[in-house]
Amino acid sequence: MQFPDYRPRRMRQSEPFRRMIRETRLCTDNLIMPLFAVTGKNVREPVESMPGQYHMSVDHVAKTAKEAKNLAIPAIILFGVPDQKDPLATQAYAKDGIVQQAIRSVKDECPDIGVITDVCLCQYTDHGHCGMVEKGVIDNDGSLDLLARTALSHAEAGADMVAPSDMMDGRVGFIREILDENDFTHMPIMSYAAKYCSAYYGPFREAAHSAPQFGDRRTYQMDPANALEAVREASLDVSEGADVIMVKPALPYLDIISRIREEIDLPVAAYNVSGEYAMIRAAEKMGWLDGTAAALETLTAIKRAGADMILTYFAMEAARTLQSDPSG
Ligand code: PBG
Ligand code: ZN
C-alpha cells in the first residue's frame, strides 16, 4: 500500500469513521480506584501531593466506594494509614486494623463493589520498609509470615482479592498457602510482580506516610533498567499461584506491560501511580495542558500496551467522562 493509492487520512476524516476503526477502547470495567483509609470519624482531608485525593475515615471510604459503584467502577483498592507503627507492623494484621475496618464498612454499605487490598508492611513499620528489618537489613524470609497473616486478616474481614506489593521473594506462594489452609481457596491474588524502584511513588509516600526512614527500596524493588527480569519475576509469581500480574508504575513502563502481556498467560494489571497522577494535575494547574484529556489519553495508552486492569487515581474522573462519551 502506497501513496497516492492508500491515504490513511481517508478513514480519519470523520468521527464515525474514527470510531469504526478505533483499536483500543478504554472502558470503566478496566478501572480500579485506590482509596486511603485513616482512623477517626467523618474525616476527609485532602492529600496535598495528590490534588483531588483524600485521606478518609472508613465512613467516607464506604461512601466513596458507593459513588465509584454508581459510576460502574468494578473495584477499589484499599490502603491503610494507621496511627500506630512498630517494628513488627502489628497494625497490618490486627483484626481491627484500619484496612480491616475499611473492608467491613465498604462491604456493609456497598456489598457489590470489588474490594482489593494492598498487602504490605511499609505503612505499619516504624522504619517504613516493606519487610522486617534485622540488624539494618531487610529480612526476606522473616517477613513472609507477617505478610501472609496480613493477607489472611484482609480475607477474614471480607476482602475479595489481595494484592501484595512488598516485593519480598516467595510471598505469593506463602500467601496462597495460608489462604488455602484457611478455606480461602477462592480468593485471588493480584501480585505486584514487576514493581520498579521508582521516583514516581513520591506523592504516595506522602499520602501513606510510608517513606523508608533509612536507605531506600533498591534491594527489593526492581531496577528500572531491567526488562527480562520483569518476565522472570512474573513467571515466578505465576508458579507460586498468582491470578493477576501487575506492572508498576505504568506509563514509564509500557514496554514491560506489553512484554508481560505477550509472555504471561494471565490477566495483566498496571498501576498508574501517584507521580503519574501528580504530574498531570500539576501541569493542569499551571494551565499547561488539559488534565482530563491527558488522563484519558494516558489510560488508553496503558490499555493499548496490554493492561486489562488499570489502578488509577483518575478512575472516578475517567468513569464520568466515559459515561458521557462511551466510545472511548
Ligand atoms: C507500598 C506501596 C507503594 C505504592 C503502592 N504500594 C509505595 C512504595 O512502594 O513505596 C505506590 C503507589 C503510588 O505511588 O501510587 N508498598
Ligand atoms: Zn511497601
PDB file of N, CA and C in Angstrom, residues 194-279:
ATOM      1  N   ALA A 194       6.071  -7.059  38.794  1.00  0.00           N
ATOM      2  CA  ALA A 194       7.162  -6.222  38.286  1.00  0.00           C
ATOM      3  C   ALA A 194       6.963  -4.825  38.851  1.00  0.00           C
ATOM      4  N   LYS A 195       7.447  -4.671  40.075  1.00  0.00           N
ATOM      5  CA  LYS A 195       7.329  -3.370  40.731  1.00  0.00           C
ATOM      6  C   LYS A 195       8.716  -2.741  40.784  1.00  0.00           C
ATOM      7  N   TYR A 196       8.828  -1.623  40.107  1.00  0.00           N
ATOM      8  CA  TYR A 196      10.138  -0.978  39.974  1.00  0.00           C
ATOM      9  C   TYR A 196      10.404  -0.001  41.113  1.00  0.00           C
ATOM     10  N   CYS A 197      11.680   0.202  41.390  1.00  0.00           N
ATOM     11  CA  CYS A 197      12.099   1.158  42.400  1.00  0.00           C
ATOM     12  C   CYS A 197      12.028   2.543  41.751  1.00  0.00           C
ATOM     13  N   SER A 198      10.932   3.233  41.984  1.00  0.00           N
ATOM     14  CA  SER A 198      10.597   4.384  41.154  1.00  0.00           C
ATOM     15  C   SER A 198      10.451   5.682  41.937  1.00  0.00           C
ATOM     16  N   ALA A 199      10.926   6.750  41.336  1.00  0.00           N
ATOM     17  CA  ALA A 199      10.741   8.088  41.905  1.00  0.00           C
ATOM     18  C   ALA A 199       9.283   8.525  41.806  1.00  0.00           C
ATOM     19  N   TYR A 200       8.516   7.825  40.971  1.00  0.00           N
ATOM     20  CA  TYR A 200       7.110   8.197  40.766  1.00  0.00           C
ATOM     21  C   TYR A 200       6.201   7.830  41.953  1.00  0.00           C
ATOM     22  N   TYR A 201       6.764   7.174  42.978  1.00  0.00           N
ATOM     23  CA  TYR A 201       5.953   6.879  44.165  1.00  0.00           C
ATOM     24  C   TYR A 201       5.970   8.020  45.179  1.00  0.00           C
ATOM     25  N   GLY A 202       6.717   9.075  44.862  1.00  0.00           N
ATOM     26  CA  GLY A 202       6.897  10.167  45.825  1.00  0.00           C
ATOM     27  C   GLY A 202       5.614  10.674  46.463  1.00  0.00           C
ATOM     28  N   PRO A 203       4.624  11.091  45.675  1.00  0.00           N
ATOM     29  CA  PRO A 203       3.390  11.629  46.270  1.00  0.00           C
ATOM     30  C   PRO A 203       2.649  10.618  47.135  1.00  0.00           C
ATOM     31  N   PHE A 204       2.687   9.346  46.761  1.00  0.00           N
ATOM     32  CA  PHE A 204       2.028   8.295  47.548  1.00  0.00           C
ATOM     33  C   PHE A 204       2.653   8.182  48.932  1.00  0.00           C
ATOM     34  N   ARG A 205       3.983   8.252  48.963  1.00  0.00           N
ATOM     35  CA  ARG A 205       4.646   8.087  50.266  1.00  0.00           C
ATOM     36  C   ARG A 205       4.259   9.210  51.211  1.00  0.00           C
ATOM     37  N   GLU A 206       3.984  10.378  50.642  1.00  0.00           N
ATOM     38  CA  GLU A 206       3.468  11.453  51.491  1.00  0.00           C
ATOM     39  C   GLU A 206       2.040  11.113  51.937  1.00  0.00           C
ATOM     40  N   ALA A 207       1.264  10.584  50.996  1.00  0.00           N
ATOM     41  CA  ALA A 207      -0.130  10.245  51.308  1.00  0.00           C
ATOM     42  C   ALA A 207      -0.226   9.119  52.331  1.00  0.00           C
ATOM     43  N   ALA A 208       0.657   8.122  52.213  1.00  0.00           N
ATOM     44  CA  ALA A 208       0.543   6.930  53.060  1.00  0.00           C
ATOM     45  C   ALA A 208       1.490   6.980  54.257  1.00  0.00           C
ATOM     46  N   HIS A 209       2.223   8.077  54.388  1.00  0.00           N
ATOM     47  CA  HIS A 209       3.244   8.185  55.443  1.00  0.00           C
ATOM     48  C   HIS A 209       4.103   6.925  55.467  1.00  0.00           C
ATOM     49  N   SER A 210       4.630   6.541  54.305  1.00  0.00           N
ATOM     50  CA  SER A 210       5.330   5.258  54.226  1.00  0.00           C
ATOM     51  C   SER A 210       6.740   5.373  53.673  1.00  0.00           C
ATOM     52  N   ALA A 211       7.341   6.563  53.733  1.00  0.00           N
ATOM     53  CA  ALA A 211       8.711   6.695  53.231  1.00  0.00           C
ATOM     54  C   ALA A 211       9.666   5.942  54.153  1.00  0.00           C
ATOM     55  N   PRO A 212      10.637   5.207  53.578  1.00  0.00           N
ATOM     56  CA  PRO A 212      11.585   4.499  54.440  1.00  0.00           C
ATOM     57  C   PRO A 212      12.417   5.481  55.270  1.00  0.00           C
ATOM     58  N   GLN A 213      12.599   5.158  56.551  1.00  0.00           N
ATOM     59  CA  GLN A 213      13.316   6.067  57.445  1.00  0.00           C
ATOM     60  C   GLN A 213      14.830   5.978  57.265  1.00  0.00           C
ATOM     61  N   PHE A 214      15.330   4.923  56.668  1.00  0.00           N
ATOM     62  CA  PHE A 214      16.750   4.843  56.304  1.00  0.00           C
ATOM     63  C   PHE A 214      16.852   4.087  54.978  1.00  0.00           C
ATOM     64  N   GLY A 215      17.906   4.395  54.222  1.00  0.00           N
ATOM     65  CA  GLY A 215      18.153   3.679  52.966  1.00  0.00           C
ATOM     66  C   GLY A 215      17.036   3.887  51.957  1.00  0.00           C
ATOM     67  N   ASP A 216      16.908   2.937  51.042  1.00  0.00           N
ATOM     68  CA  ASP A 216      15.876   3.038  50.004  1.00  0.00           C
ATOM     69  C   ASP A 216      15.342   1.627  49.742  1.00  0.00           C
ATOM     70  N   ARG A 217      14.552   1.475  48.674  1.00  0.00           N
ATOM     71  CA  ARG A 217      13.924   0.170  48.439  1.00  0.00           C
ATOM     72  C   ARG A 217      14.635  -0.616  47.322  1.00  0.00           C
ATOM     73  N   ARG A 218      15.878  -0.209  47.009  1.00  0.00           N
ATOM     74  CA  ARG A 218      16.541  -0.828  45.855  1.00  0.00           C
ATOM     75  C   ARG A 218      16.888  -2.298  46.022  1.00  0.00           C
ATOM     76  N   THR A 219      16.940  -2.777  47.283  1.00  0.00           N
ATOM     77  CA  THR A 219      17.292  -4.203  47.431  1.00  0.00           C
ATOM     78  C   THR A 219      16.082  -5.101  47.222  1.00  0.00           C
ATOM     79  N   TYR A 220      14.889  -4.525  47.151  1.00  0.00           N
ATOM     80  CA  TYR A 220      13.738  -5.401  46.883  1.00  0.00           C
ATOM     81  C   TYR A 220      12.908  -4.979  45.671  1.00  0.00           C
ATOM     82  N   GLN A 221      12.797  -3.680  45.390  1.00  0.00           N
ATOM     83  CA  GLN A 221      12.073  -3.293  44.177  1.00  0.00           C
ATOM     84  C   GLN A 221      13.027  -3.367  42.986  1.00  0.00           C
ATOM     85  N   MET A 222      12.459  -3.519  41.782  1.00  0.00           N
ATOM     86  CA  MET A 222      13.294  -3.767  40.607  1.00  0.00           C
ATOM     87  C   MET A 222      14.029  -2.539  40.086  1.00  0.00           C
ATOM     88  N   ASP A 223      15.174  -2.793  39.483  1.00  0.00           N
ATOM     89  CA  ASP A 223      15.957  -1.764  38.814  1.00  0.00           C
ATOM     90  C   ASP A 223      15.215  -1.320  37.546  1.00  0.00           C
ATOM     91  N   PRO A 224      14.927  -0.010  37.427  1.00  0.00           N
ATOM     92  CA  PRO A 224      14.187   0.484  36.261  1.00  0.00           C
ATOM     93  C   PRO A 224      14.822   0.131  34.907  1.00  0.00           C
ATOM     94  N   ALA A 225      16.079  -0.257  34.915  1.00  0.00           N
ATOM     95  CA  ALA A 225      16.759  -0.566  33.652  1.00  0.00           C
ATOM     96  C   ALA A 225      16.466  -1.975  33.149  1.00  0.00           C
ATOM     97  N   ASN A 226      15.787  -2.794  33.942  1.00  0.00           N
ATOM     98  CA  ASN A 226      15.655  -4.219  33.588  1.00  0.00           C
ATOM     99  C   ASN A 226      14.276  -4.606  33.057  1.00  0.00           C
ATOM    100  N   ALA A 227      14.301  -5.344  31.939  1.00  0.00           N
ATOM    101  CA  ALA A 227      13.061  -5.813  31.326  1.00  0.00           C
ATOM    102  C   ALA A 227      12.933  -7.332  31.368  1.00  0.00           C
ATOM    103  N   LEU A 228      14.007  -8.034  31.047  1.00  0.00           N
ATOM    104  CA  LEU A 228      13.956  -9.506  31.090  1.00  0.00           C
ATOM    105  C   LEU A 228      13.611  -9.977  32.491  1.00  0.00           C
ATOM    106  N   GLU A 229      14.176  -9.276  33.474  1.00  0.00           N
ATOM    107  CA  GLU A 229      13.948  -9.656  34.860  1.00  0.00           C
ATOM    108  C   GLU A 229      12.465  -9.552  35.228  1.00  0.00           C
ATOM    109  N   ALA A 230      11.753  -8.637  34.575  1.00  0.00           N
ATOM    110  CA  ALA A 230      10.318  -8.495  34.853  1.00  0.00           C
ATOM    111  C   ALA A 230       9.577  -9.761  34.450  1.00  0.00           C
ATOM    112  N   VAL A 231       9.987 -10.350  33.335  1.00  0.00           N
ATOM    113  CA  VAL A 231       9.344 -11.582  32.884  1.00  0.00           C
ATOM    114  C   VAL A 231       9.664 -12.709  33.862  1.00  0.00           C
ATOM    115  N   ARG A 232      10.918 -12.740  34.347  1.00  0.00           N
ATOM    116  CA  ARG A 232      11.277 -13.763  35.351  1.00  0.00           C
ATOM    117  C   ARG A 232      10.464 -13.589  36.627  1.00  0.00           C
ATOM    118  N   GLU A 233      10.342 -12.347  37.084  1.00  0.00           N
ATOM    119  CA  GLU A 233       9.558 -12.066  38.299  1.00  0.00           C
ATOM    120  C   GLU A 233       8.117 -12.540  38.122  1.00  0.00           C
ATOM    121  N   ALA A 234       7.550 -12.218  36.955  1.00  0.00           N
ATOM    122  CA  ALA A 234       6.159 -12.584  36.689  1.00  0.00           C
ATOM    123  C   ALA A 234       6.010 -14.101  36.640  1.00  0.00           C
ATOM    124  N   SER A 235       6.951 -14.783  35.984  1.00  0.00           N
ATOM    125  CA  SER A 235       6.867 -16.241  35.882  1.00  0.00           C
ATOM    126  C   SER A 235       6.933 -16.891  37.259  1.00  0.00           C
ATOM    127  N   LEU A 236       7.804 -16.358  38.110  1.00  0.00           N
ATOM    128  CA  LEU A 236       7.903 -16.875  39.476  1.00  0.00           C
ATOM    129  C   LEU A 236       6.560 -16.765  40.191  1.00  0.00           C
ATOM    130  N   ASP A 237       5.950 -15.584  40.083  1.00  0.00           N
ATOM    131  CA  ASP A 237       4.676 -15.372  40.771  1.00  0.00           C
ATOM    132  C   ASP A 237       3.574 -16.259  40.204  1.00  0.00           C
ATOM    133  N   VAL A 238       3.629 -16.505  38.891  1.00  0.00           N
ATOM    134  CA  VAL A 238       2.660 -17.424  38.291  1.00  0.00           C
ATOM    135  C   VAL A 238       2.846 -18.802  38.912  1.00  0.00           C
ATOM    136  N   SER A 239       4.101 -19.235  39.039  1.00  0.00           N
ATOM    137  CA  SER A 239       4.349 -20.579  39.571  1.00  0.00           C
ATOM    138  C   SER A 239       3.953 -20.670  41.044  1.00  0.00           C
ATOM    139  N   GLU A 240       3.931 -19.533  41.734  1.00  0.00           N
ATOM    140  CA  GLU A 240       3.533 -19.549  43.150  1.00  0.00           C
ATOM    141  C   GLU A 240       2.024 -19.389  43.343  1.00  0.00           C
ATOM    142  N   GLY A 241       1.306 -19.164  42.240  1.00  0.00           N
ATOM    143  CA  GLY A 241      -0.150 -19.129  42.357  1.00  0.00           C
ATOM    144  C   GLY A 241      -0.803 -17.770  42.171  1.00  0.00           C
ATOM    145  N   ALA A 242      -0.102 -16.822  41.564  1.00  0.00           N
ATOM    146  CA  ALA A 242      -0.725 -15.509  41.301  1.00  0.00           C
ATOM    147  C   ALA A 242      -1.848 -15.661  40.281  1.00  0.00           C
ATOM    148  N   ASP A 243      -2.886 -14.847  40.421  1.00  0.00           N
ATOM    149  CA  ASP A 243      -4.010 -14.873  39.478  1.00  0.00           C
ATOM    150  C   ASP A 243      -3.998 -13.691  38.528  1.00  0.00           C
ATOM    151  N   VAL A 244      -3.383 -12.603  38.957  1.00  0.00           N
ATOM    152  CA  VAL A 244      -3.263 -11.394  38.137  1.00  0.00           C
ATOM    153  C   VAL A 244      -1.837 -10.885  38.340  1.00  0.00           C
ATOM    154  N   ILE A 245      -1.212 -10.459  37.247  1.00  0.00           N
ATOM    155  CA  ILE A 245       0.161  -9.952  37.315  1.00  0.00           C
ATOM    156  C   ILE A 245       0.140  -8.447  37.092  1.00  0.00           C
ATOM    157  N   MET A 246       0.777  -7.733  38.017  1.00  0.00           N
ATOM    158  CA  MET A 246       0.772  -6.271  37.891  1.00  0.00           C
ATOM    159  C   MET A 246       2.151  -5.722  37.523  1.00  0.00           C
ATOM    160  N   VAL A 247       2.115  -4.676  36.702  1.00  0.00           N
ATOM    161  CA  VAL A 247       3.313  -3.902  36.383  1.00  0.00           C
ATOM    162  C   VAL A 247       3.125  -2.522  36.989  1.00  0.00           C
ATOM    163  N   LYS A 248       4.184  -2.005  37.602  1.00  0.00           N
ATOM    164  CA  LYS A 248       4.062  -0.733  38.307  1.00  0.00           C
ATOM    165  C   LYS A 248       5.401  -0.025  38.337  1.00  0.00           C
ATOM    166  N   PRO A 249       5.498   1.284  38.064  1.00  0.00           N
ATOM    167  CA  PRO A 249       4.474   2.163  37.511  1.00  0.00           C
ATOM    168  C   PRO A 249       4.014   1.730  36.110  1.00  0.00           C
ATOM    169  N   ALA A 250       3.106   2.503  35.521  1.00  0.00           N
ATOM    170  CA  ALA A 250       2.543   2.126  34.226  1.00  0.00           C
ATOM    171  C   ALA A 250       3.151   2.899  33.067  1.00  0.00           C
ATOM    172  N   LEU A 251       2.978   4.202  33.068  1.00  0.00           N
ATOM    173  CA  LEU A 251       3.326   4.993  31.877  1.00  0.00           C
ATOM    174  C   LEU A 251       4.797   4.900  31.482  1.00  0.00           C
ATOM    175  N   PRO A 252       5.753   4.977  32.444  1.00  0.00           N
ATOM    176  CA  PRO A 252       7.148   4.854  32.001  1.00  0.00           C
ATOM    177  C   PRO A 252       7.538   3.405  31.682  1.00  0.00           C
ATOM    178  N   TYR A 253       6.620   2.465  31.854  1.00  0.00           N
ATOM    179  CA  TYR A 253       6.943   1.041  31.705  1.00  0.00           C
ATOM    180  C   TYR A 253       5.981   0.340  30.741  1.00  0.00           C
ATOM    181  N   LEU A 254       5.534   1.061  29.715  1.00  0.00           N
ATOM    182  CA  LEU A 254       4.592   0.481  28.752  1.00  0.00           C
ATOM    183  C   LEU A 254       5.222  -0.717  28.027  1.00  0.00           C
ATOM    184  N   ASP A 255       6.539  -0.652  27.805  1.00  0.00           N
ATOM    185  CA  ASP A 255       7.203  -1.785  27.144  1.00  0.00           C
ATOM    186  C   ASP A 255       7.120  -3.049  28.004  1.00  0.00           C
ATOM    187  N   ILE A 256       7.166  -2.854  29.322  1.00  0.00           N
ATOM    188  CA  ILE A 256       7.102  -4.008  30.229  1.00  0.00           C
ATOM    189  C   ILE A 256       5.691  -4.593  30.213  1.00  0.00           C
ATOM    190  N   ILE A 257       4.692  -3.703  30.221  1.00  0.00           N
ATOM    191  CA  ILE A 257       3.300  -4.170  30.150  1.00  0.00           C
ATOM    192  C   ILE A 257       3.113  -5.009  28.891  1.00  0.00           C
ATOM    193  N   SER A 258       3.627  -4.505  27.777  1.00  0.00           N
ATOM    194  CA  SER A 258       3.400  -5.195  26.525  1.00  0.00           C
ATOM    195  C   SER A 258       4.158  -6.531  26.481  1.00  0.00           C
ATOM    196  N   ARG A 259       5.367  -6.562  27.031  1.00  0.00           N
ATOM    197  CA  ARG A 259       6.113  -7.813  27.097  1.00  0.00           C
ATOM    198  C   ARG A 259       5.429  -8.851  27.987  1.00  0.00           C
ATOM    199  N   ILE A 260       4.948  -8.398  29.145  1.00  0.00           N
ATOM    200  CA  ILE A 260       4.276  -9.333  30.068  1.00  0.00           C
ATOM    201  C   ILE A 260       2.989  -9.855  29.403  1.00  0.00           C
ATOM    202  N   ARG A 261       2.273  -8.923  28.728  1.00  0.00           N
ATOM    203  CA  ARG A 261       1.055  -9.339  28.012  1.00  0.00           C
ATOM    204  C   ARG A 261       1.356 -10.462  27.038  1.00  0.00           C
ATOM    205  N   GLU A 262       2.511 -10.369  26.337  1.00  0.00           N
ATOM    206  CA  GLU A 262       2.841 -11.383  25.342  1.00  0.00           C
ATOM    207  C   GLU A 262       3.325 -12.676  25.963  1.00  0.00           C
ATOM    208  N   GLU A 263       4.050 -12.570  27.064  1.00  0.00           N
ATOM    209  CA  GLU A 263       4.718 -13.769  27.573  1.00  0.00           C
ATOM    210  C   GLU A 263       3.992 -14.480  28.711  1.00  0.00           C
ATOM    211  N   ILE A 264       3.054 -13.814  29.343  1.00  0.00           N
ATOM    212  CA  ILE A 264       2.407 -14.410  30.510  1.00  0.00           C
ATOM    213  C   ILE A 264       0.916 -14.571  30.235  1.00  0.00           C
ATOM    214  N   ASP A 265       0.434 -15.785  30.425  1.00  0.00           N
ATOM    215  CA  ASP A 265      -0.957 -16.060  30.099  1.00  0.00           C
ATOM    216  C   ASP A 265      -1.867 -15.871  31.314  1.00  0.00           C
ATOM    217  N   LEU A 266      -1.907 -14.629  31.808  1.00  0.00           N
ATOM    218  CA  LEU A 266      -2.790 -14.282  32.927  1.00  0.00           C
ATOM    219  C   LEU A 266      -3.260 -12.852  32.697  1.00  0.00           C
ATOM    220  N   PRO A 267      -4.350 -12.448  33.339  1.00  0.00           N
ATOM    221  CA  PRO A 267      -4.752 -11.037  33.249  1.00  0.00           C
ATOM    222  C   PRO A 267      -3.619 -10.139  33.753  1.00  0.00           C
ATOM    223  N   VAL A 268      -3.464  -8.990  33.083  1.00  0.00           N
ATOM    224  CA  VAL A 268      -2.395  -8.057  33.432  1.00  0.00           C
ATOM    225  C   VAL A 268      -2.999  -6.771  33.986  1.00  0.00           C
ATOM    226  N   ALA A 269      -2.455  -6.347  35.122  1.00  0.00           N
ATOM    227  CA  ALA A 269      -2.870  -5.064  35.707  1.00  0.00           C
ATOM    228  C   ALA A 269      -1.698  -4.095  35.609  1.00  0.00           C
ATOM    229  N   ALA A 270      -1.998  -2.810  35.552  1.00  0.00           N
ATOM    230  CA  ALA A 270      -0.937  -1.804  35.554  1.00  0.00           C
ATOM    231  C   ALA A 270      -1.335  -0.707  36.530  1.00  0.00           C
ATOM    232  N   TYR A 271      -0.365  -0.209  37.269  1.00  0.00           N
ATOM    233  CA  TYR A 271      -0.643   0.811  38.278  1.00  0.00           C
ATOM    234  C   TYR A 271      -0.159   2.178  37.792  1.00  0.00           C
ATOM    235  N   ASN A 272      -1.108   3.009  37.431  1.00  0.00           N
ATOM    236  CA  ASN A 272      -0.863   4.394  37.049  1.00  0.00           C
ATOM    237  C   ASN A 272      -0.634   5.162  38.366  1.00  0.00           C
ATOM    238  N   VAL A 273       0.637   5.283  38.768  1.00  0.00           N
ATOM    239  CA  VAL A 273       0.948   5.629  40.161  1.00  0.00           C
ATOM    240  C   VAL A 273       0.804   7.119  40.491  1.00  0.00           C
ATOM    241  N   SER A 274       1.031   7.407  41.762  1.00  0.00           N
ATOM    242  CA  SER A 274       0.814   8.754  42.283  1.00  0.00           C
ATOM    243  C   SER A 274       1.589   9.843  41.531  1.00  0.00           C
ATOM    244  N   GLY A 275       2.840   9.534  41.156  1.00  0.00           N
ATOM    245  CA  GLY A 275       3.650  10.537  40.447  1.00  0.00           C
ATOM    246  C   GLY A 275       3.089  10.821  39.057  1.00  0.00           C
ATOM    247  N   GLU A 276       2.560   9.787  38.418  1.00  0.00           N
ATOM    248  CA  GLU A 276       1.953   9.969  37.098  1.00  0.00           C
ATOM    249  C   GLU A 276       0.710  10.847  37.230  1.00  0.00           C
ATOM    250  N   TYR A 277      -0.004  10.642  38.309  1.00  0.00           N
ATOM    251  CA  TYR A 277      -1.204  11.437  38.591  1.00  0.00           C
ATOM    252  C   TYR A 277      -0.828  12.880  38.909  1.00  0.00           C
ATOM    253  N   ALA A 278       0.148  13.029  39.821  1.00  0.00           N
ATOM    254  CA  ALA A 278       0.518  14.372  40.288  1.00  0.00           C
ATOM    255  C   ALA A 278       1.090  15.237  39.155  1.00  0.00           C
ATOM    256  N   MET A 279       1.834  14.625  38.243  1.00  0.00           N
ATOM    257  CA  MET A 279       2.419  15.396  37.132  1.00  0.00           C
ATOM    258  C   MET A 279       1.330  16.040  36.277  1.00  0.00           C
TER     259      MET A 279
END
